[in-house]
Tab-separated table of C-alpha atoms in Angstrom:
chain	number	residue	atom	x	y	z
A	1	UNK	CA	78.618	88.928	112.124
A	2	UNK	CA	82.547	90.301	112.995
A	3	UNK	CA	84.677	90.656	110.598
A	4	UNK	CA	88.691	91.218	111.613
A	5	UNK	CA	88.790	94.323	109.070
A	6	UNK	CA	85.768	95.757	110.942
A	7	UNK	CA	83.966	96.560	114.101
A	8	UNK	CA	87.885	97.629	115.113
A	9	UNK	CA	88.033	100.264	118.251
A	10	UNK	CA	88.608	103.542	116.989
A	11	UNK	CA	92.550	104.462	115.986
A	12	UNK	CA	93.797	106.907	118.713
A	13	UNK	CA	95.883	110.022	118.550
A	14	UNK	CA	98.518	108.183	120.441
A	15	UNK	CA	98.806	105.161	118.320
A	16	UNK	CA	98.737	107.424	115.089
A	17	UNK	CA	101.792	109.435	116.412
A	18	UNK	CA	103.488	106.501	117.321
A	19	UNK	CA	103.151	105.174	113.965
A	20	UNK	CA	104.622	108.789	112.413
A	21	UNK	CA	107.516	108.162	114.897
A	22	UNK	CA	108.088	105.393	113.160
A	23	UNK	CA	108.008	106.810	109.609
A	24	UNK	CA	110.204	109.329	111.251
A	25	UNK	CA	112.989	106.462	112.051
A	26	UNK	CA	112.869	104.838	108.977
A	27	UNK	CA	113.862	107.936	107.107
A	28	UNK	CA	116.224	108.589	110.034
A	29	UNK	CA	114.814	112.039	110.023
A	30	UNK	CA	114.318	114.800	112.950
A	31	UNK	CA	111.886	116.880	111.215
A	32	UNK	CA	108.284	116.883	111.379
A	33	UNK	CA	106.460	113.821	109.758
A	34	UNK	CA	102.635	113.797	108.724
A	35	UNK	CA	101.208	110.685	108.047
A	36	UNK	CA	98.438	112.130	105.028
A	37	UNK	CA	95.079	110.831	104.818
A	38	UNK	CA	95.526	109.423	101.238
A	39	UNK	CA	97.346	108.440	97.949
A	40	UNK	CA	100.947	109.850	97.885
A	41	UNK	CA	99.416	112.650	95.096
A	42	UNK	CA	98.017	113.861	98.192
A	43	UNK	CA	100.533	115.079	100.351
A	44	UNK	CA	102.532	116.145	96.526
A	45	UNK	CA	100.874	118.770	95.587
A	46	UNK	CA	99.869	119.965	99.214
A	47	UNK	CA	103.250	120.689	99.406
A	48	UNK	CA	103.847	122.589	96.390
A	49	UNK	CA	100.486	124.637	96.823
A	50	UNK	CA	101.847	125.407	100.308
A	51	UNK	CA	104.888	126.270	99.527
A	52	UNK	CA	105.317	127.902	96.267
A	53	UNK	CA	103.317	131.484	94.770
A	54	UNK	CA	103.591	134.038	92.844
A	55	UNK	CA	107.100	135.901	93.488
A	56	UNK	CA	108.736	132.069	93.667
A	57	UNK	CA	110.940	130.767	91.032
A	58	UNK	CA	111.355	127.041	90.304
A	59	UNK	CA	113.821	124.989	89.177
A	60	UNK	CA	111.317	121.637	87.916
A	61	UNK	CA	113.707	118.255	87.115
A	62	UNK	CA	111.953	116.197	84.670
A	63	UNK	CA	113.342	112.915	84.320
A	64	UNK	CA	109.703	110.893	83.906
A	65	UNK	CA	106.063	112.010	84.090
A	66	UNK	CA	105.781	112.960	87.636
A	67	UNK	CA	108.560	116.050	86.782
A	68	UNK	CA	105.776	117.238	84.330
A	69	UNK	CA	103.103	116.860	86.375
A	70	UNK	CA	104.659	119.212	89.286
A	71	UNK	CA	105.498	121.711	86.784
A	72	UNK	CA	101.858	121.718	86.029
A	73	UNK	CA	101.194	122.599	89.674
A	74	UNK	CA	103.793	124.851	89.998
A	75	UNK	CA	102.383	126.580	87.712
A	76	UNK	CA	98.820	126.599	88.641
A	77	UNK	CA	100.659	128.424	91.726
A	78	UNK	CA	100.964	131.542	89.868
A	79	UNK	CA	105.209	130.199	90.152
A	80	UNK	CA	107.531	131.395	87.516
A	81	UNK	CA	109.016	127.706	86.267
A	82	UNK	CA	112.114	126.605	84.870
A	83	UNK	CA	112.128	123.224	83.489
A	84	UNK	CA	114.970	121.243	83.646
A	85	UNK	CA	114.349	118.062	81.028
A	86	UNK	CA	116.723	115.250	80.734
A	87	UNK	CA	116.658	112.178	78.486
A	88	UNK	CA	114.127	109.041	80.542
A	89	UNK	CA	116.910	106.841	79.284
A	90	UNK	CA	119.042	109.005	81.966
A	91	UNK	CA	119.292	111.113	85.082
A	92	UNK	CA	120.451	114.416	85.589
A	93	UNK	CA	123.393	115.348	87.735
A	94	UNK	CA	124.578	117.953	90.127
A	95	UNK	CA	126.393	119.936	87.784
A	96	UNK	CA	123.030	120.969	85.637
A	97	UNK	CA	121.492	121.720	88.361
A	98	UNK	CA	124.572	123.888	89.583
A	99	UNK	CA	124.609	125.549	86.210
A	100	UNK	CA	120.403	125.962	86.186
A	101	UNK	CA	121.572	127.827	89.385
A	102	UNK	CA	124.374	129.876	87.266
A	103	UNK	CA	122.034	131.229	84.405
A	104	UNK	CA	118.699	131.525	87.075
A	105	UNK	CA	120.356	133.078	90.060
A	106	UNK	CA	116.464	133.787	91.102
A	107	UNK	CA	115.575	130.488	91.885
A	108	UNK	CA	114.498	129.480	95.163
A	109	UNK	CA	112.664	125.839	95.063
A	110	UNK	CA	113.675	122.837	93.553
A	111	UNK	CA	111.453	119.579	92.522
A	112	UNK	CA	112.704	116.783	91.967
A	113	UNK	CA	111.677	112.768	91.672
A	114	UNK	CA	114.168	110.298	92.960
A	115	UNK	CA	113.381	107.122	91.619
A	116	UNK	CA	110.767	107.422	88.325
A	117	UNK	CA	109.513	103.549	88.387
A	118	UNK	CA	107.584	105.049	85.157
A	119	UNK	CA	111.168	105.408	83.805
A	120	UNK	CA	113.503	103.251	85.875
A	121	UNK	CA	116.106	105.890	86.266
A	122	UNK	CA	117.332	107.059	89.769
A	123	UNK	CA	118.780	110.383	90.272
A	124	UNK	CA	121.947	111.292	92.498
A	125	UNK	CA	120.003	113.035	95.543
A	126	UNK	CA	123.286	113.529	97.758
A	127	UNK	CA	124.883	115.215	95.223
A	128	UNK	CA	122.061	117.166	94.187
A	129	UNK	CA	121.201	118.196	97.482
A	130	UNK	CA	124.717	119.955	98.716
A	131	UNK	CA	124.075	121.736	95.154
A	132	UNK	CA	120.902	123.301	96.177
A	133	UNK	CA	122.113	123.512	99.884
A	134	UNK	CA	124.829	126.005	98.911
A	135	UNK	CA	122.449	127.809	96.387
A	136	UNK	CA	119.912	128.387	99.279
A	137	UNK	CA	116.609	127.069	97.520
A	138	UNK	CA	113.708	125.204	98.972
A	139	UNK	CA	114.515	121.161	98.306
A	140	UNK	CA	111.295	119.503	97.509
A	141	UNK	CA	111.644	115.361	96.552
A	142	UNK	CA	109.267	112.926	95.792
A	143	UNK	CA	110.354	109.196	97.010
A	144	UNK	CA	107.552	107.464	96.799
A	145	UNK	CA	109.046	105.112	94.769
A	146	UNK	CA	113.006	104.814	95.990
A	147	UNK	CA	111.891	104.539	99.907
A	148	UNK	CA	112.885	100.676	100.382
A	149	UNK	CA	114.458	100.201	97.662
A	150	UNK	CA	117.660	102.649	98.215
A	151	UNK	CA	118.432	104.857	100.539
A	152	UNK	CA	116.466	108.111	101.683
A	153	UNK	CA	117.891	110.495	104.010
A	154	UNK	CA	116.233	114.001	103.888
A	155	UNK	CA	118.221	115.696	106.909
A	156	UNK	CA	121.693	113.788	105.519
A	157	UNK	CA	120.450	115.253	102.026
A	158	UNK	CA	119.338	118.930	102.756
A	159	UNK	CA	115.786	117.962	101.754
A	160	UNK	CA	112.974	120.060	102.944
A	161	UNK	CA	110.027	118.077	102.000
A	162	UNK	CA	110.498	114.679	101.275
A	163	UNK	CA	107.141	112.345	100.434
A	164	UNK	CA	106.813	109.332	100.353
A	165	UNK	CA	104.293	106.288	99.963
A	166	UNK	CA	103.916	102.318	101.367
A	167	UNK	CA	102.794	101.441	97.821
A	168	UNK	CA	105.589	100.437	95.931
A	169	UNK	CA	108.978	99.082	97.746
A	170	UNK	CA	107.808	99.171	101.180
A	171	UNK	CA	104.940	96.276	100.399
A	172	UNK	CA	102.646	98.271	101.671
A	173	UNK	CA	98.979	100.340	101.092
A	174	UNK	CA	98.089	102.920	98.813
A	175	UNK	CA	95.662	104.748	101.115
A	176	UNK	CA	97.979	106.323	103.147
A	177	UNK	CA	101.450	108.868	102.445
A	178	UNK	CA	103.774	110.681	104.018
A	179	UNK	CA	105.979	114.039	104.346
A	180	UNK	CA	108.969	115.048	106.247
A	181	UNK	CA	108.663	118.679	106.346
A	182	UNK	CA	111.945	121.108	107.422
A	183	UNK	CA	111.547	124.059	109.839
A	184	UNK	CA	112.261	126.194	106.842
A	185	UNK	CA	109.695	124.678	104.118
A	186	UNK	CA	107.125	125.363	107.257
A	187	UNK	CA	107.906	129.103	107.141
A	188	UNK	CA	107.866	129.443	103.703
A	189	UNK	CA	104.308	128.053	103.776
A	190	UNK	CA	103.265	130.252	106.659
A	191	UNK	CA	104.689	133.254	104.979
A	192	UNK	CA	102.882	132.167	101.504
A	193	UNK	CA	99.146	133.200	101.619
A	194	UNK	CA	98.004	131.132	99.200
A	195	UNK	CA	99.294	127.814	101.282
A	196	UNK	CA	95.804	125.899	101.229
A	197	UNK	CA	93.735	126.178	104.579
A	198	UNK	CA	90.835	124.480	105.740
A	199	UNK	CA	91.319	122.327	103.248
A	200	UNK	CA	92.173	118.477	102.879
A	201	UNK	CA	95.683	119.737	100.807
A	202	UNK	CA	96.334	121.810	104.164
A	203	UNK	CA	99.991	121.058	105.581
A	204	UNK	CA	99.355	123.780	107.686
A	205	UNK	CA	96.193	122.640	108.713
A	206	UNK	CA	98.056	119.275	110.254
A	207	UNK	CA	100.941	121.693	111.392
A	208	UNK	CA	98.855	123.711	113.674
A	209	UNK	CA	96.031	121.854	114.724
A	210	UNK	CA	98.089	118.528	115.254
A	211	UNK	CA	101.854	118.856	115.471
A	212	UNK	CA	101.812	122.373	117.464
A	213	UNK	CA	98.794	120.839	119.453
A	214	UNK	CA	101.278	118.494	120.760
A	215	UNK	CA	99.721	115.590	118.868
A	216	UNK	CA	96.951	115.267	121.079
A	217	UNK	CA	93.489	115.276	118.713
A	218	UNK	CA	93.448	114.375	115.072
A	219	UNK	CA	92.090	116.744	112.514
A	220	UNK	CA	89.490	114.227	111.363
A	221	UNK	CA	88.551	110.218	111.527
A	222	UNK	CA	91.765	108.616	110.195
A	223	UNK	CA	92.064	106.159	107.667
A	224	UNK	CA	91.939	102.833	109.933
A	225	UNK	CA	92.515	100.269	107.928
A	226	UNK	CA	95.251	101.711	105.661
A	227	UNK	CA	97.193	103.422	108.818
A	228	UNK	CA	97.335	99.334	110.888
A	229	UNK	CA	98.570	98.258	107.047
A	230	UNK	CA	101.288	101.224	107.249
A	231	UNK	CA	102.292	100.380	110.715
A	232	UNK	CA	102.156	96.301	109.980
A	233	UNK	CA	104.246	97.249	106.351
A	234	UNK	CA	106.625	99.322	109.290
A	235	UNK	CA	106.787	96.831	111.468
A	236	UNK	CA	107.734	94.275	108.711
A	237	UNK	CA	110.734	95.743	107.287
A	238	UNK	CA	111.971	96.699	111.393
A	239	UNK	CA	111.716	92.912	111.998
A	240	UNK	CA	113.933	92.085	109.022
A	241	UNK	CA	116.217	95.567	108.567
A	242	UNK	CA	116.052	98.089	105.826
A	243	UNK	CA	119.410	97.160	104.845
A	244	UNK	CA	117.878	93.670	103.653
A	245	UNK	CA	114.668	95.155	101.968
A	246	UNK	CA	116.954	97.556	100.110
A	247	UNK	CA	119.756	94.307	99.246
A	248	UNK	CA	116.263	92.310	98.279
A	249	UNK	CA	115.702	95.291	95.439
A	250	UNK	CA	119.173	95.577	94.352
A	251	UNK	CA	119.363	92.071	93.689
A	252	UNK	CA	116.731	91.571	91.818
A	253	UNK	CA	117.445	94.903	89.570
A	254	UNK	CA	120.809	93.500	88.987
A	255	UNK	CA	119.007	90.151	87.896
A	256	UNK	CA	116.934	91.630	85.660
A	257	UNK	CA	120.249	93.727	83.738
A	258	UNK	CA	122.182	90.959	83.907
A	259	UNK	CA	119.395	88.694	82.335
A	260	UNK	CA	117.522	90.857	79.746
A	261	UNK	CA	120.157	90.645	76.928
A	262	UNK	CA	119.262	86.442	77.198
A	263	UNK	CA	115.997	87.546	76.558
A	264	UNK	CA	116.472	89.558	73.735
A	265	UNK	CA	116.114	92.989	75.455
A	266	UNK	CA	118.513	95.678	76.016
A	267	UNK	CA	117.651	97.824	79.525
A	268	UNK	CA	115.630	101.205	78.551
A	269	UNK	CA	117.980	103.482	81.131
A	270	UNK	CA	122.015	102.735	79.357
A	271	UNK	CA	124.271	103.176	82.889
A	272	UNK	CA	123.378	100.548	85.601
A	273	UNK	CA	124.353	103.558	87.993
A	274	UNK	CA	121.460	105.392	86.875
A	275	UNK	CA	118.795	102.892	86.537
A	276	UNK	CA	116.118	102.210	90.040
A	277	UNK	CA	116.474	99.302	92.264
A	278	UNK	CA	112.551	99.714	92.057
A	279	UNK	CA	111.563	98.522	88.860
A	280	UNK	CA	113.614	97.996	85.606
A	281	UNK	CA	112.398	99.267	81.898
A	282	UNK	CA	113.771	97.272	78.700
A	283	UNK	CA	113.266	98.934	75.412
A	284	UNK	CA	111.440	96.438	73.223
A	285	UNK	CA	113.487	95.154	69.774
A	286	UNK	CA	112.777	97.251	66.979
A	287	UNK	CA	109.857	96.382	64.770
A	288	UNK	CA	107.981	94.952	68.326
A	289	UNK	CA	105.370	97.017	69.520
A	290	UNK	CA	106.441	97.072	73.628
A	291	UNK	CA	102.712	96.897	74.654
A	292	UNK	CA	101.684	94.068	72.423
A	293	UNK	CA	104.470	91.770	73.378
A	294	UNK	CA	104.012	92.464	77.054
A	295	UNK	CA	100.208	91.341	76.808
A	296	UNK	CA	101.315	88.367	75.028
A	297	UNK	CA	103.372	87.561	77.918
A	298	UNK	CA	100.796	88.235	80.671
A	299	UNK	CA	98.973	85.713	78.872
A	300	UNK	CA	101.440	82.639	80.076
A	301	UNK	CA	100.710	84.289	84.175
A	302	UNK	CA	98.786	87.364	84.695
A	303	UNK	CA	100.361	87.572	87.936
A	304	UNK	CA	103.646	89.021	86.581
A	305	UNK	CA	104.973	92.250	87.376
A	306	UNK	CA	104.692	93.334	84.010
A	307	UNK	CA	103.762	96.826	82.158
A	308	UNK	CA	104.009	98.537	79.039
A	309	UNK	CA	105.296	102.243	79.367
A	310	UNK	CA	102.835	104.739	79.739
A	311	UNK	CA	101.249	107.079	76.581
A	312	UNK	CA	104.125	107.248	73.765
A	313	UNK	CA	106.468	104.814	75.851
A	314	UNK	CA	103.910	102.042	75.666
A	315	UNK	CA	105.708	101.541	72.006
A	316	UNK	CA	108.895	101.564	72.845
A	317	UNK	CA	109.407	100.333	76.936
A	318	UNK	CA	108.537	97.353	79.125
A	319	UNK	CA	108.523	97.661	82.638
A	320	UNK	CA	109.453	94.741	85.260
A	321	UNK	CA	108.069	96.301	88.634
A	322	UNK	CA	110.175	94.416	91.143
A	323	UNK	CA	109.103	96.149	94.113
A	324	UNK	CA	107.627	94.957	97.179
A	325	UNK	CA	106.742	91.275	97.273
A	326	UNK	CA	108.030	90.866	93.950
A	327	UNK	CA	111.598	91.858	94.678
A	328	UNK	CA	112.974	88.952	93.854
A	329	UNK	CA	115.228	87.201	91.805
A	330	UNK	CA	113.245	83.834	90.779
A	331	UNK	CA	110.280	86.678	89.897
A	332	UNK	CA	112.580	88.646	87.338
A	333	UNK	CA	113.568	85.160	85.852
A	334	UNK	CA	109.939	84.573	85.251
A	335	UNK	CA	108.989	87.823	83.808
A	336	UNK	CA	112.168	87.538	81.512
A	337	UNK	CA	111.310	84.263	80.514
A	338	UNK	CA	107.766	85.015	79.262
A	339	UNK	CA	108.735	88.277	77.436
A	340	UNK	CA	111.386	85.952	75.853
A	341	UNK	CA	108.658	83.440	74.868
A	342	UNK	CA	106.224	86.838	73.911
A	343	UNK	CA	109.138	87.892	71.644
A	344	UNK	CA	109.604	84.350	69.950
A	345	UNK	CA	106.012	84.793	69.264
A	346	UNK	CA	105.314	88.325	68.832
A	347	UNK	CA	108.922	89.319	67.121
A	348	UNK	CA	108.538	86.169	64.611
């Protein structure tokens, strides 16, 4: 028997380069884009192994878990790391990093998360980025989660390696990520001999064998089904404009600030400027044990876009993951509406 996910005809070079042009114009980019065979941790740390070494200072933001974890790998690079920690209830700004810059003239990368949907805060990347342009350093970002839901604009920006996933506000698949990678972040990795080779973390693998190649043979069998997802989750938000998807999210992040205090929940980040059009965290009444009340309300519809915060956060924050399919408003109604219910319950 057929099936429409199998027996397909293979995925061509041409078609996958086509759909990395079209990566390419949704981050209204000119630099090189690789489309990477996996989860967005994929193409994450590739980019730090292949970029950063012994000899390399880092400045490391951490305004949610993802900051830790690339200090972690920074490290594991034999890097010299400078943390940079911030509040989750906040984001940093350009002037910390300016003065990071003051007190470490040595740096000469910089990691930072966008959006934390972990968190719900959003940091100011523009302003960041003409910090770190003037400073000279390497500009590393992860997007995963703000790519839909605000704007990303790594040329505009002075970002050097920007990644990002379909997962989260694009509606799309997990199997497959992306990175924008700058003519300078590719020297630094072929001038860093511990960049991975021969290896699936290899950026410089895909540089030389497929982008220098002219884009002619792929490295291996690509990920079918999850690359016709990517280009279908593309072609979606072309047919309807990025400017809508990215309206769709701010709406519904604006619902859920304007509507959590009806609930009986104040929003986890304080400044509406500084919270993510991706997903919105509420810090659960005191007393209320955040991870109790939100199984209570996944009890009244499972299908809510509903979490408790992750490790020590699970006490304290509730996250409503509009993103994707779910950004909208009449699905942040519902999700405040059963936490308020969980709470009447659950808060006594």
């Amino acid at each position: 028997m057929t099936h429409p996910f199998l027996d397909l005809a293979p995925l061509s070079a041409a078609r996958f380069a086509e759909i990395e042009d079209r990566v390419a114009r949704l981050l209204d980019t000119r630099q090189d884009v690789v489309i990477m065979q996996g989860e967005a941790l994929l193409p994450l740390e590739g980019a730090i192994r292949g970029t950063a070494g012994p000899g390399s200072t880092a400045l490391n933001v951490i305004t949610g878990p993802y900051g830790q974890t690339f200090g972690n790998w920074l490290r594991d690079c034999g890097a010299t790391v400078i943390d940079l920690s911030v509040p989750f209830h906040t984001a940093v700004t350009a002037e910390q990093v300016r003065e990071a810059f003051a007190e470490h003239p040595e740096i000469d990368f910089v990691s930072l998360v966008h959006a934390e949907a972990a968190t719900g805060n959003t940091n100011p990347v523009a302003e960041i980025g003409e910090v770190v342009r003037e400073h000279g350093a390497l500009f590393y970002l992860d997007a995963v989660a703000s790519i839909g839901a605000e704007p990303v604009l790594p040329d505009a920006w002075g970002v050097d390696l920007c990644v990002i996933g379909a997962q989260k506000a694009m509606g799309g698949p997990a199997g497959v990520s992306a990175v924008s990678v700058s003519s300078r972040a590719w020297a630094r990795m072929a001038a860093n001999p511990r960049a991975p080779r021969r290896s699936y973390l290899s950026l410089l693998d895909w540089k030389e064998r497929w982008v220098d190649g002219g884009r002619k043979a792929l490295l291996h069998a690509p990920a079918q089904l999850e690359m016709l997802a990517l280009e279908a989750c593309v072609e979606r938000i072309e047919a309807v404009g990025l400017e809508a998807v990215m309206g769709r999210h701010r709406a519904a992040a604006e619902a859920a600030r304007a509507g959590a205090p009806g609930a009986g929940f104040e929003p986890f980040v304080y400044e509406a400027r500084e919270a993510a059009p991706v997903a919105t965290t509420l810090r659960a009444p005191s007393g209320v044990v955040a991870s109790e009340l939100v199984a209570r309300a996944l009890e009244r519809d499972p299908a809510l876009p509903l979490a408790a915060g992750g490790g020590a956060l699970a006490k304290e924050m509730i996250r409503v993951n509009h993103y994707g399919v779910d950004a909208r408003v009449d699905v942040v109604e519902a999700c405040l509406a059963a936490l308020g219910e969980a709470l009447a319950v659950v808060g006594g």
